[in-house]
Amino acid sequence: MAEGTLNTMRGPAALEPAARWWKRISPKLVPVFAVITALIVSMLFMMLTKLATTGKVDVGAQLNTTGTAYAALIEGSVGVVINNVLSADNLNLAKTYIGDTKTTAREANLAARTAADVATIGIDTALRYGEVLAKHADISDDDLTALGTAIPDIHTIGDELLLKMKPLLASLDSLDADVSKTLIADTAALNTLTAEARANWETAVPAAKDLSDSELLEAAKAIQNFNLNYVQGLSEQLDKLSALELTSSSPAAQDIAAMTVLGLDKARQQSVFAANLQTVGILDPLTLSNQLRVVKDLYDDKLLPGENVATGLKDDLAPLLQNTLVILRPNNQILFDYSTSPVGIIYAEDKTPDDPSDDHKPEVVYLHVGNSALLFFPANLESVLIRAIPYIIAGLAVALTFKAGLFNIGAEGQLFVAGTLAAWVGFSPIFADLSPWIHVPLVIFMGMLGGLVWSGIAGLLKAYTGAHEVINTIMLNFIGVLLVDWLVKSTDPVILLDTASSIPRTPYIVDGAKLPTFVSLPPILFIVAGILTFAFGLWMRRAALQENLSLIIRPLINGVLVTIGGFFLVWVSVRGALHIGLLIMIFMVWFTDWFLNRTTLGFELRTVGANPDAARYAGMNVAFNIFLAMALSGAIAGLAGAIEISGVQFAMQPGLFGGVGFDALAVALLARSNPKNMIPAGLLWGALLAGAGLMQTRAEISIDLVKIIQALIIMFIAADAIIRFLWRVPEASAEEKEATLIASTGWGG
């Protein structure tokens, strides 16, 4: 009894450290839990949609589709994916099908297409097509095609009605064309046959007496829909169908109609192919198709020699796989490396050994473990980094006003105005001869100035008239977007339009106004940056170092990481598009955090946001701080616009920043208005958008799924009580509640 009691007491006591750890760490993970929950709920939405549209749902298949979609989303964003590695067993069906025949790679590819076609209709259907064709081999293809074309329309009219219509059709053919046309049209317009209409028919066409009212009405409608001559032709085809002892609804007749749509030659080819598959015992034509396409790729990439596929699979495949890593990619594509090393790099331009002259652009980095390979595509990460920059910076702009108890809904308009001003400075002949050392900073400065002015208008109105900043910034969005639209599209007079362009846009900025890319920077620069980082760390800890020399380790590590990070960014820039706007973005995140938490102005701004009355009582200028917050927010948003023009687009066009400003709101909410969290929040947002296209292609799921995921993330962030309940996260702390309060006071006036 005592032992049992002791065990009971040990259980909860053992859980106490874990509970304390969860209580400490879980509040910081609320945004992560919101993302995970959004992904799970999106999967449930897909299942419910499938159930609503089809009346049933295959949970296993739906989970597989969801897995494919999310895997593609990850690959399209951060470039990480797991794929299978080719083994001899992966081509077992191809070996069985080819056997000892003298099949070439081209013939294997043709067989792969046929196998895919057979998989679409099914082996049983293809075999049935063969039986129907063999049974009616005495009918020419032209006659069978004519019959197959007529069968659906015969079925629409109805075999029995069409048979009864034969005397009627013959009589109509002998009437005057105008009389028959009028008679048919007048009757077809009726919903119910009237006595007058029947009398007209029986007077003009005595054969109409043999049809009931409903049959006569349907006959008139059929003739009106198809025309008289065509219905007469259908009647003749019905006779031929009857001669074959078939009706339009007979399975054989439906097969003839389906083969006509498919093409008789193609149907015949597929039936023969299906019979061959049955002979060799292959029941999965889709898998066979995929394997044959892989075989074709092996020959296209000259991994297998010669022309005879049977010989290649029998004698050359095993040695190939012993010395070469072949990775199976979706859509039956392959990647390969002439190595069996567990870790390696496959270069975009060089897939041949002993030629390292162009080994500088990595296509993929792989880790080979067992029958799988973990792949990393640097180009995808490069694209996400570029795409995330404007969201992170614009999110900072919104978060800054959150701290002041304001809502800057106008980042959209500020981006448009800033981008247009930056583009003008970039292409204008006035600044064309400037040095890049002056021109690039000028483009960035003018973009920030444009955003500052546009947001400052709303700040002044809020500070000195009490006009609500939400309304002001929304209206300024419309003004800014439409103003830019007019400036760019105007042709009389031409203001900013590039008249030589096929689309409405400004001229491209000159090369001297473009942000440098990482690949254009000299390597020594990253070494110098690391040394300066190390020196700055030493200077910041100069007093403490006199007492504890071991404190030198952290500055040293920071310096090394900066240098390695620089070289990594050069390496990951496989498209040469990653620009130093990334560094500006990182600096702006640090600067915004420093400004808010380490400066007097930042303290006053946060105090005004927390309690304007208390700030006023303490002697702070509330109106000035409101204006300052809005102006600085606009300047940061303008920085995002200028970087996008100078680093990515190089020209301004209407609609360029459509949605970015509003997405910045979501990023700021996801980051909980904390500048330090803005980078992961912006990267997540950019990753979702960047991976959406590949997800749609791979899983055949609408790209709108990403919008649903984004909406759910924001909903769960805003209503975090749901997340805290589902994941057993403790109640929000006073600091978290204060941050939420600050972010919401702007709605109240």
XYZ file of C-alpha atoms in Angstrom:
749
model
C 0.000 0.000 0.000
C 2.824 2.397 0.935
C 4.731 1.541 -2.256
C 1.652 2.276 -4.411
C 1.146 5.585 -2.685
C 4.801 6.474 -3.253
C 4.551 5.692 -6.982
C 1.413 7.834 -7.260
C 3.209 10.775 -5.706
C 6.277 10.393 -7.925
C 4.273 10.750 -11.166
C 3.111 14.381 -10.877
C 6.360 15.379 -9.196
C 8.321 14.012 -12.159
C 6.212 16.115 -14.514
C 6.800 19.376 -12.668
C 10.123 20.279 -14.386
C 8.603 19.596 -17.805
C 5.533 21.665 -16.919
C 7.711 24.573 -15.762
C 9.800 24.311 -18.924
C 6.647 24.281 -21.096
C 5.230 27.269 -19.207
C 8.438 29.189 -19.846
C 9.008 28.280 -23.501
C 5.509 27.808 -24.989
C 4.360 31.483 -24.990
C 7.207 32.309 -27.377
C 6.028 29.558 -29.715
C 2.456 30.831 -30.125
C 3.160 32.116 -33.683
C 4.722 28.757 -34.572
C 1.700 26.925 -33.192
C -0.541 29.280 -35.184
C 1.238 28.305 -38.406
C 1.050 24.580 -37.638
C -2.632 24.846 -36.713
C -3.354 26.783 -39.915
C -1.746 24.015 -41.978
C -3.811 21.354 -40.196
C -7.063 23.292 -40.564
C -6.317 23.929 -44.251
C -5.996 20.183 -44.742
C -9.400 19.700 -43.091
C -10.848 22.377 -45.380
C -9.578 20.436 -48.398
C -11.234 17.282 -47.121
C -14.533 19.065 -46.488
C -14.404 20.620 -49.961
C -13.834 17.193 -51.492
C -16.718 15.782 -49.477
C -19.041 18.620 -50.519
C -18.212 18.300 -54.232
C -18.059 14.517 -54.617
C -20.098 13.264 -51.657
C -17.193 11.150 -50.408
C -13.588 11.566 -49.404
C -10.696 9.114 -49.444
C -8.806 10.098 -46.302
C -5.653 8.253 -47.335
C -5.586 9.819 -50.789
C -6.339 13.245 -49.333
C -3.521 12.943 -46.822
C -1.200 11.943 -49.651
C -2.301 14.961 -51.703
C -1.833 17.253 -48.717
C 1.617 15.822 -48.087
C 2.543 16.397 -51.721
C 1.214 19.954 -51.544
C 3.078 20.884 -48.370
C 6.279 19.176 -49.543
C 6.103 21.202 -52.761
C 5.427 24.328 -50.706
C 8.575 23.721 -48.676
C 10.647 22.898 -51.754
C 9.409 25.946 -53.623
C 10.217 28.198 -50.685
C 13.325 27.121 -48.786
C 14.434 24.616 -51.432
C 14.496 21.541 -49.160
C 12.932 18.245 -50.211
C 13.425 14.499 -49.839
C 13.442 12.392 -53.017
C 14.077 8.730 -53.706
C 17.331 7.467 -55.142
C 17.164 5.213 -58.192
C 17.776 1.523 -57.618
C 17.497 -1.440 -59.967
C 14.161 -2.374 -58.369
C 12.739 0.996 -59.409
C 12.823 -0.180 -63.038
C 11.490 -3.716 -62.597
C 8.332 -3.143 -64.655
C 10.356 -1.531 -67.450
C 12.644 -4.557 -67.524
C 9.671 -6.910 -67.623
C 7.960 -5.004 -70.437
C 11.059 -4.587 -72.618
C 12.373 -8.095 -72.012
C 14.846 -9.111 -74.721
C 13.365 -6.937 -77.471
C 15.494 -4.497 -79.443
C 13.706 -1.459 -78.054
C 15.381 1.936 -78.485
C 15.159 4.865 -76.061
C 12.816 6.658 -78.459
C 10.551 3.611 -78.631
C 10.629 3.362 -74.834
C 9.447 6.973 -74.639
C 6.592 6.258 -77.079
C 5.658 3.217 -75.005
C 5.684 5.423 -71.887
C 3.148 7.761 -73.501
C 0.928 4.865 -74.520
C 1.165 3.360 -71.042
C 0.090 6.700 -69.559
C -2.875 6.793 -71.951
C -3.860 3.258 -70.986
C -3.587 4.214 -67.326
C -5.988 7.090 -67.974
C -8.753 4.902 -69.429
C -7.840 1.702 -67.562
C -6.512 -1.625 -68.832
C -9.959 -3.239 -68.772
C -11.403 -0.468 -70.926
C -8.532 -0.688 -73.404
C -8.996 -4.469 -73.668
C -12.722 -3.981 -74.191
C -12.001 -1.517 -77.001
C -9.944 -4.222 -78.660
C -12.797 -6.713 -78.410
C -15.276 -4.244 -79.950
C -12.898 -3.413 -82.785
C -12.254 -7.090 -83.481
C -15.979 -7.903 -83.502
C -16.686 -5.154 -86.052
C -13.519 -5.529 -88.081
C -15.600 -5.740 -91.292
C -16.723 -2.111 -90.857
C -14.386 0.508 -92.300
C -12.890 3.116 -89.990
C -14.799 5.888 -91.755
C -18.143 4.133 -91.273
C -17.347 3.276 -87.665
C -16.309 6.877 -86.996
C -19.563 8.175 -88.503
C -21.525 5.751 -86.366
C -19.589 6.654 -83.210
C -20.119 10.348 -83.857
C -23.887 9.841 -84.195
C -24.373 7.611 -81.149
C -24.399 10.379 -78.475
C -26.988 12.402 -80.422
C -29.080 9.299 -81.084
C -29.009 8.642 -77.353
C -30.053 12.237 -76.668
C -33.112 11.956 -78.915
C -33.855 8.380 -77.919
C -33.744 5.254 -80.095
C -37.483 4.563 -79.849
C -38.531 8.125 -80.695
C -36.081 8.367 -83.573
C -37.411 5.093 -84.969
C -41.002 6.371 -84.777
C -39.919 9.627 -86.452
C -38.827 7.936 -89.706
C -42.155 8.419 -91.556
C -42.385 11.958 -90.184
C -38.898 12.809 -91.403
C -39.662 11.444 -94.884
C -42.856 13.531 -95.088
C -41.103 16.692 -93.863
C -38.453 16.242 -96.500
C -41.113 16.435 -99.230
C -42.663 19.654 -97.852
C -41.738 23.155 -98.895
C -38.663 24.200 -96.873
C -40.259 27.375 -95.492
C -43.428 25.566 -94.476
C -41.576 22.815 -92.622
C -39.236 25.317 -90.984
C -42.146 27.415 -89.691
C -44.061 24.356 -88.510
C -41.080 22.989 -86.602
C -40.091 26.338 -85.048
C -43.614 27.171 -83.875
C -44.029 23.769 -82.239
C -40.559 23.677 -80.656
C -41.337 26.954 -78.885
C -44.240 25.353 -77.015
C -44.074 23.724 -73.601
C -47.200 21.653 -74.261
C -48.564 20.637 -77.641
C -51.821 22.495 -78.347
C -54.774 21.183 -80.335
C -54.138 23.823 -82.975
C -50.498 22.763 -83.353
C -51.482 19.092 -83.729
C -54.090 20.002 -86.325
C -51.460 21.937 -88.295
C -49.104 18.961 -88.178
C -51.697 16.399 -89.218
C -52.822 18.621 -92.084
C -49.291 19.173 -93.405
C -47.778 15.807 -92.381
C -50.271 12.938 -92.096
C -47.552 10.746 -90.523
C -47.793 12.922 -87.394
C -50.995 11.007 -86.469
C -48.830 8.026 -85.446
C -47.090 10.092 -82.709
C -48.522 11.067 -79.345
C -48.582 14.704 -78.265
C -45.436 14.349 -76.161
C -43.598 12.425 -78.915
C -44.545 14.978 -81.559
C -43.404 17.834 -79.323
C -40.090 16.125 -78.579
C -39.623 15.325 -82.276
C -40.113 18.985 -83.195
C -37.662 20.121 -80.524
C -35.075 17.560 -81.693
C -35.375 18.672 -85.331
C -35.184 22.316 -84.258
C -32.017 21.662 -82.214
C -30.165 19.470 -84.707
C -31.789 20.519 -88.076
C -33.791 18.228 -90.357
C -31.006 16.856 -92.537
C -28.870 15.907 -89.557
C -31.745 14.096 -87.823
C -32.399 12.186 -91.048
C -28.739 11.168 -90.987
C -29.124 10.039 -87.382
C -32.076 7.912 -88.425
C -29.914 6.199 -91.038
C -27.137 5.616 -88.468
C -29.736 4.145 -86.098
C -30.583 1.583 -88.793
C -26.909 0.636 -89.005
C -26.712 0.421 -85.220
C -29.759 -1.835 -85.157
C -28.183 -4.031 -87.840
C -25.318 -4.596 -85.395
C -27.890 -5.605 -82.768
C -26.978 -2.564 -80.665
C -28.797 0.372 -79.152
C -27.301 3.788 -78.392
C -27.169 2.868 -74.700
C -25.450 -0.497 -75.238
C -21.974 -0.737 -73.644
C -20.479 -1.628 -77.041
C -22.143 1.406 -78.646
C -20.828 3.649 -75.879
C -17.365 2.188 -76.463
C -17.627 2.957 -80.187
C -18.579 6.550 -79.336
C -15.690 6.857 -76.862
C -13.207 5.411 -79.362
C -14.406 7.901 -81.955
C -13.551 10.749 -79.609
C -10.225 9.133 -78.777
C -9.419 8.222 -82.371
C -9.758 4.705 -83.713
C -6.043 4.347 -84.455
C -5.151 5.436 -80.941
C -7.802 3.161 -79.433
C -6.471 0.244 -81.489
C -2.909 1.036 -80.353
C -3.953 1.186 -76.704
C -5.898 -2.057 -76.916
C -2.889 -3.866 -78.383
C -0.639 -2.329 -75.720
C -3.027 -3.386 -72.947
C -3.101 -6.919 -74.335
C 0.715 -7.008 -74.267
C 0.711 -5.798 -70.660
C -1.745 -8.534 -69.757
C 0.461 -11.104 -71.438
C 3.550 -10.135 -69.407
C 1.545 -9.716 -66.194
C 1.801 -5.934 -65.771
C -1.288 -4.458 -64.132
C -0.011 -0.937 -63.314
C 0.469 0.987 -66.573
C 1.058 4.328 -64.815
C 4.044 3.000 -62.882
C 5.334 1.410 -66.083
C 5.003 4.760 -67.843
C 7.000 6.519 -65.128
C 9.734 3.884 -65.254
C 10.001 4.040 -69.040
C 10.348 7.820 -68.877
C 13.172 7.438 -66.371
C 14.845 5.006 -68.777
C 14.479 7.561 -71.562
C 16.075 10.245 -69.337
C 18.981 7.935 -68.529
C 19.680 7.635 -72.248
C 19.108 11.333 -72.902
C 21.726 12.203 -70.277
C 24.048 9.539 -71.753
C 24.187 7.634 -68.481
C 23.375 4.416 -70.342
C 25.325 3.723 -73.550
C 24.204 2.307 -76.866
C 20.732 2.080 -78.388
C 19.400 -1.235 -77.120
C 17.423 -0.581 -73.942
C 17.187 -4.257 -73.044
C 20.982 -4.544 -73.064
C 21.340 -1.296 -71.116
C 18.990 -2.393 -68.367
C 20.476 -5.860 -68.174
C 24.209 -5.149 -68.410
C 24.832 -1.423 -67.836
C 22.329 -0.350 -65.176
C 23.953 -2.103 -62.202
C 27.484 -0.710 -62.864
C 25.957 2.735 -63.392
C 24.196 2.730 -60.026
C 27.382 1.542 -58.297
C 29.327 4.582 -59.497
C 26.647 7.231 -59.962
C 23.983 8.717 -57.722
C 20.716 9.043 -59.641
C 17.960 10.962 -57.832
C 14.352 10.565 -58.921
C 12.520 13.875 -59.176
C 8.781 14.547 -59.681
C 7.406 14.348 -63.208
C 9.868 11.534 -63.936
C 12.892 13.821 -64.017
C 16.287 12.819 -62.700
C 19.326 14.431 -61.144
C 22.636 12.638 -61.119
C 26.152 12.964 -59.801
C 29.136 10.851 -60.784
C 29.809 10.017 -57.175
C 28.683 7.650 -54.444
C 29.649 10.106 -51.692
C 26.900 10.619 -49.099
C 27.262 14.402 -49.446
C 27.803 16.306 -52.651
C 26.904 19.164 -54.951
C 25.422 18.959 -58.433
C 26.242 21.990 -60.534
C 23.857 23.587 -62.973
C 26.210 23.788 -65.942
C 28.412 20.810 -65.311
C 27.111 17.251 -65.168
C 30.238 15.746 -66.673
C 33.294 14.625 -64.689
C 36.815 16.032 -64.898
C 35.687 19.451 -66.166
C 35.568 21.868 -63.252
C 35.856 24.993 -65.410
C 32.264 26.020 -64.821
C 31.691 24.490 -61.396
C 30.482 27.685 -59.704
C 26.682 27.578 -59.755
C 25.319 24.812 -57.525
C 22.001 23.448 -58.714
C 21.452 21.224 -55.713
C 23.231 20.059 -52.577
C 22.387 16.540 -51.469
C 22.728 14.254 -48.488
C 22.393 10.612 -49.538
C 21.011 8.343 -46.832
C 19.800 4.852 -47.727
C 17.294 4.913 -50.566
C 16.583 8.628 -50.203
C 18.373 11.917 -50.670
C 17.809 15.153 -48.792
C 18.086 17.927 -51.390
C 18.657 21.645 -51.050
C 18.111 23.951 -54.045
C 19.948 27.254 -53.383
C 18.058 29.052 -56.164
C 14.772 28.613 -54.289
C 16.229 30.080 -51.113
C 17.653 32.985 -53.113
C 14.203 33.736 -54.515
C 12.594 33.640 -51.059
C 15.199 35.986 -49.585
C 14.589 38.482 -52.384
C 10.845 38.183 -52.090
C 10.797 38.537 -48.306
C 12.766 41.810 -48.147
C 9.859 44.185 -48.898
C 7.521 42.307 -46.538
C 10.003 42.501 -43.667
C 10.748 46.208 -44.124
C 7.109 47.150 -44.713
C 6.180 45.031 -41.693
C 8.651 47.092 -39.645
C 6.888 50.225 -40.847
C 3.530 48.964 -39.618
C 4.982 47.641 -36.346
C 6.490 51.041 -35.573
C 3.064 52.665 -35.616
C 1.662 49.793 -33.557
C 4.133 50.774 -30.835
C 2.745 54.309 -30.935
C -0.826 53.049 -30.661
C -1.535 53.827 -34.314
C -2.526 51.832 -37.372
C -0.695 52.644 -40.579
C -2.927 51.047 -43.198
C -1.258 53.181 -45.845
C 1.920 51.215 -46.519
C 0.470 50.323 -49.930
C 0.222 53.947 -51.092
C 3.576 54.796 -49.508
C 5.234 51.988 -51.453
C 3.760 53.224 -54.737
C 4.783 56.849 -54.187
C 8.246 55.880 -52.947
C 8.810 53.431 -55.796
C 7.802 55.996 -58.402
C 10.049 58.689 -56.964
C 12.947 56.226 -56.677
C 12.446 55.100 -60.276
C 12.410 58.699 -61.520
C 15.699 59.467 -59.768
C 17.081 56.232 -61.201
C 16.300 56.860 -64.865
C 16.176 60.678 -65.096
C 18.913 62.220 -67.283
C 19.406 64.790 -64.532
C 21.133 62.181 -62.372
C 22.483 59.904 -65.111
C 26.123 60.966 -64.711
C 26.275 60.505 -60.953
C 28.688 58.001 -59.470
C 27.027 54.795 -58.218
C 28.345 55.688 -54.761
C 26.071 58.743 -54.886
C 23.310 57.568 -57.225
C 22.281 54.457 -55.293
C 22.036 56.212 -51.901
C 20.126 59.037 -53.601
C 17.595 56.575 -55.030
C 17.147 55.020 -51.583
C 16.907 58.408 -49.876
C 14.337 59.765 -52.316
C 12.231 56.633 -51.921
C 12.282 57.073 -48.137
C 11.447 60.760 -48.547
C 8.449 59.911 -50.724
C 7.110 57.462 -48.160
C 7.782 59.895 -45.307
C 5.879 62.713 -46.994
C 2.927 60.499 -47.938
C 2.601 59.041 -44.454
C 3.400 62.372 -42.824
C 0.215 63.811 -44.290
C -1.842 61.294 -42.315
C 0.353 61.925 -39.264
C -0.254 65.671 -39.343
C -3.990 65.197 -39.775
C -4.077 62.758 -36.848
C -1.859 64.856 -34.576
C -3.394 68.266 -35.102
C -6.984 67.653 -36.238
C -7.776 64.296 -34.640
C -8.659 62.748 -38.028
C -8.403 58.973 -37.705
C -5.223 57.606 -39.247
C -6.946 54.439 -40.490
C -9.354 56.440 -42.647
C -6.636 58.877 -43.752
C -4.164 56.210 -44.787
C -6.793 54.161 -46.613
C -7.805 57.237 -48.612
C -4.164 58.097 -49.267
C -3.725 54.553 -50.600
C -6.299 55.214 -53.303
C -4.813 58.610 -54.099
C -1.261 57.262 -54.255
C -2.065 54.214 -56.372
C -4.214 56.162 -58.841
C -1.711 59.027 -58.980
C 1.061 56.621 -59.925
C -1.249 54.953 -62.435
C -1.851 58.325 -64.120
C 1.796 59.393 -64.035
C 2.962 56.163 -65.660
C 0.147 55.708 -68.180
C -0.303 59.323 -69.265
C 0.377 59.822 -72.987
C -0.832 63.415 -73.432
C 1.398 64.653 -72.048
C 3.946 61.826 -71.508
C 5.123 62.166 -67.921
C 6.861 58.977 -66.773
C 5.820 56.491 -69.458
C 8.470 54.656 -71.443
C 6.981 55.026 -74.921
C 9.217 52.264 -76.281
C 7.793 49.675 -73.880
C 4.992 47.269 -74.796
C 3.524 47.609 -71.293
C 2.873 50.741 -69.252
C 5.945 51.365 -67.111
C 8.666 53.904 -66.522
C 12.043 53.610 -68.286
C 14.509 51.260 -66.614
C 16.869 52.839 -64.130
C 20.498 53.143 -65.205
C 23.058 50.587 -64.059
C 24.637 53.106 -61.702
C 21.354 53.342 -59.753
C 21.007 49.596 -59.159
C 21.810 47.988 -55.833
C 24.956 45.840 -56.053
C 24.422 42.090 -55.955
C 26.404 39.818 -53.690
C 28.143 38.128 -56.606
C 29.464 41.516 -57.723
C 31.123 42.232 -54.367
C 34.843 41.422 -53.927
C 35.462 38.544 -51.491
C 37.849 40.680 -49.435
C 34.856 42.773 -48.425
C 33.370 39.907 -46.400
C 36.667 39.350 -44.633
C 36.906 43.050 -43.799
C 33.279 43.007 -42.569
C 34.123 40.105 -40.253
C 37.186 41.903 -38.901
C 35.194 45.093 -38.298
C 32.479 43.100 -36.520
C 35.130 41.509 -34.323
C 36.737 44.889 -33.603
C 33.369 46.481 -32.784
C 32.604 43.643 -30.371
C 35.957 44.140 -28.648
C 35.330 47.865 -28.351
C 31.884 47.304 -26.836
C 33.390 44.934 -24.243
C 36.645 46.787 -23.693
C 36.070 47.302 -19.992
C 34.884 43.766 -19.253
C 37.763 42.258 -21.238
C 40.265 43.706 -18.769
C 38.766 41.499 -16.082
C 37.766 38.436 -18.142
C 39.697 37.737 -21.340
C 37.401 34.837 -22.230
C 34.761 37.370 -23.295
C 36.720 37.738 -26.526
C 35.130 34.490 -27.753
C 31.731 35.977 -28.585
C 33.058 38.879 -30.739
C 35.346 36.404 -32.469
C 32.468 34.054 -33.257
C 30.369 36.984 -34.507
C 33.153 38.098 -36.815
C 33.616 34.601 -38.211
C 29.861 34.202 -38.737
C 29.671 37.510 -40.623
C 32.460 36.424 -42.962
C 31.010 32.956 -43.500
C 27.545 34.462 -43.961
C 28.838 36.766 -46.682
C 30.421 33.915 -48.611
C 27.276 31.831 -48.148
C 25.124 34.598 -49.633
C 27.466 34.736 -52.629
C 27.273 30.966 -52.989
C 23.481 30.874 -52.697
C 23.133 33.621 -55.354
C 23.057 31.116 -58.187
C 20.959 33.449 -60.330
C 23.014 36.476 -59.417
C 19.899 38.332 -58.256
C 20.376 38.554 -54.464
C 21.254 42.178 -53.721
C 22.588 44.094 -50.731
C 19.077 45.214 -49.926
C 19.173 42.131 -47.694
C 21.885 43.794 -45.581
C 19.927 47.053 -45.524
C 16.926 45.100 -44.317
C 18.920 43.438 -41.508
C 20.339 46.806 -40.482
C 16.873 48.361 -40.489
C 15.549 45.600 -38.213
C 18.395 46.224 -35.775
C 18.049 49.999 -36.044
C 14.282 49.958 -35.456
C 14.685 47.755 -32.384
C 17.493 49.992 -31.108
C 15.497 53.142 -31.771
C 12.415 51.886 -29.955
C 14.197 50.447 -26.937
C 17.411 52.442 -26.521
C 16.555 56.052 -27.421
C 14.589 58.819 -25.755
C 12.462 59.355 -28.839
C 11.669 55.638 -28.966
C 10.733 55.627 -25.285
C 8.430 58.613 -25.754
C 6.857 57.012 -28.807
C 6.131 53.802 -26.891
C 4.821 55.739 -23.912
C 2.422 57.707 -26.097
C 1.232 54.425 -27.566
C 0.715 52.852 -24.143
C -1.022 55.820 -22.461
C -1.259 59.214 -24.214
C -2.675 60.892 -21.117
C 0.194 59.720 -18.932
C 2.690 60.763 -21.606
C 1.115 64.239 -21.787
C 1.197 64.520 -17.993
C 4.897 63.608 -18.068
C 5.573 66.523 -20.390
C 5.846 64.607 -23.655
C 4.596 66.207 -26.859
C 1.907 63.703 -27.860
C 1.031 65.385 -31.154
C 4.659 65.494 -32.261
C 5.178 61.820 -31.370
C 2.094 60.832 -33.352
C 3.417 62.708 -36.370
C 6.907 61.303 -35.853
C 5.642 57.717 -35.674
C 3.647 58.067 -38.893
C 6.453 59.876 -40.713
C 9.115 57.339 -39.707
C 6.761 54.502 -40.604
C 6.280 55.992 -44.067
C 10.026 56.426 -44.489
C 10.604 52.745 -43.683
C 7.841 51.707 -46.084
C 9.433 53.991 -48.685
C 12.731 52.195 -48.115
C 11.019 48.926 -49.043
C 9.712 50.470 -52.258
C 13.073 51.981 -53.188
C 14.911 48.699 -52.591
C 12.414 46.791 -54.745
C 12.902 49.270 -57.605
C 16.676 49.511 -57.267
C 17.327 45.855 -56.564
C 14.651 43.792 -58.329
C 12.243 45.499 -60.728
C 14.398 48.407 -62.048
C 11.249 50.192 -63.278
C 7.922 51.283 -61.850
C 4.642 50.094 -63.285
C 1.011 50.286 -62.145
C 0.052 47.485 -59.773
C 3.660 46.622 -58.923
C 3.163 46.693 -55.153
C -0.433 45.483 -55.187
C -1.113 43.746 -51.858
C 2.374 44.203 -50.359
C 1.276 46.998 -48.043
C -1.652 45.017 -46.701
C 0.459 41.883 -46.343
C 2.806 44.016 -44.232
C -0.006 44.291 -41.691
C -0.168 40.521 -41.493
C 3.603 40.237 -41.124
C 3.605 42.801 -38.313
C 0.830 40.925 -36.505
C 2.638 37.617 -36.969
C 5.790 39.177 -35.497
C 3.754 40.521 -32.560
C 5.043 44.027 -33.462
C 8.510 42.975 -32.310
C 11.242 44.057 -34.766
C 13.356 41.057 -33.786
C 10.586 38.713 -34.936
C 10.055 40.518 -38.228
C 12.690 38.543 -40.143
C 11.218 35.061 -39.480
C 7.676 36.423 -40.005
C 8.616 38.042 -43.328
C 10.541 34.991 -44.462
C 7.510 32.817 -43.724
C 5.272 35.156 -45.725
C 7.699 35.262 -48.640
C 8.122 31.485 -48.483
C 4.382 30.857 -48.698
C 4.087 33.090 -51.756
C 7.212 31.719 -53.417
C 6.215 28.077 -52.945
C 2.590 28.481 -54.033
C 3.287 27.988 -57.735
C 5.166 24.719 -57.289
C 2.485 23.485 -54.894
C -0.178 24.126 -57.512
C 1.827 22.288 -60.172
C 2.770 19.265 -58.093
C -0.445 18.660 -56.160
C -2.928 20.218 -58.612
C -4.306 22.337 -55.780
C -5.440 25.907 -56.322
C -2.888 28.548 -55.446
C -5.617 30.100 -53.296
C -4.797 27.505 -50.633
C -1.856 29.705 -49.651
C -4.230 32.634 -49.130
C -6.369 30.427 -46.891
C -3.297 29.423 -44.884
C -2.261 33.068 -44.525
C -5.750 34.089 -43.412
C -5.880 31.288 -40.839
C -2.454 32.236 -39.486
C -3.574 35.816 -38.907
C -6.860 34.665 -37.377
C -5.069 32.394 -34.922
C -2.544 35.128 -34.087
C -5.326 37.636 -33.450
C -7.394 35.117 -31.470
C -4.488 33.466 -29.710
C -6.788 32.130 -26.993
C -7.668 29.372 -29.465
C -4.003 28.447 -29.862
C -3.349 28.624 -26.145
C -6.279 26.267 -25.505
C -5.348 23.775 -28.236
C -1.642 23.654 -27.348
C -2.054 24.098 -23.579
C -0.073 27.351 -23.577
C -0.345 29.409 -20.365
C -2.365 32.626 -20.337
C -0.705 35.666 -21.909
C 1.650 37.585 -19.657
C 1.123 41.219 -18.729
C 3.769 42.229 -21.273
C 2.036 40.287 -24.059
C -1.333 41.756 -23.145
C 0.180 45.235 -23.148
C 1.591 44.679 -26.634
C -1.813 43.508 -27.844
C -3.452 46.535 -26.247
C -1.005 48.914 -27.924
C -1.628 47.302 -31.305
C -5.360 47.684 -30.948
C -5.770 51.177 -29.496
C -5.482 52.780 -32.913
C -8.933 51.520 -33.799
C -10.476 53.326 -30.913
C -9.555 56.847 -31.922
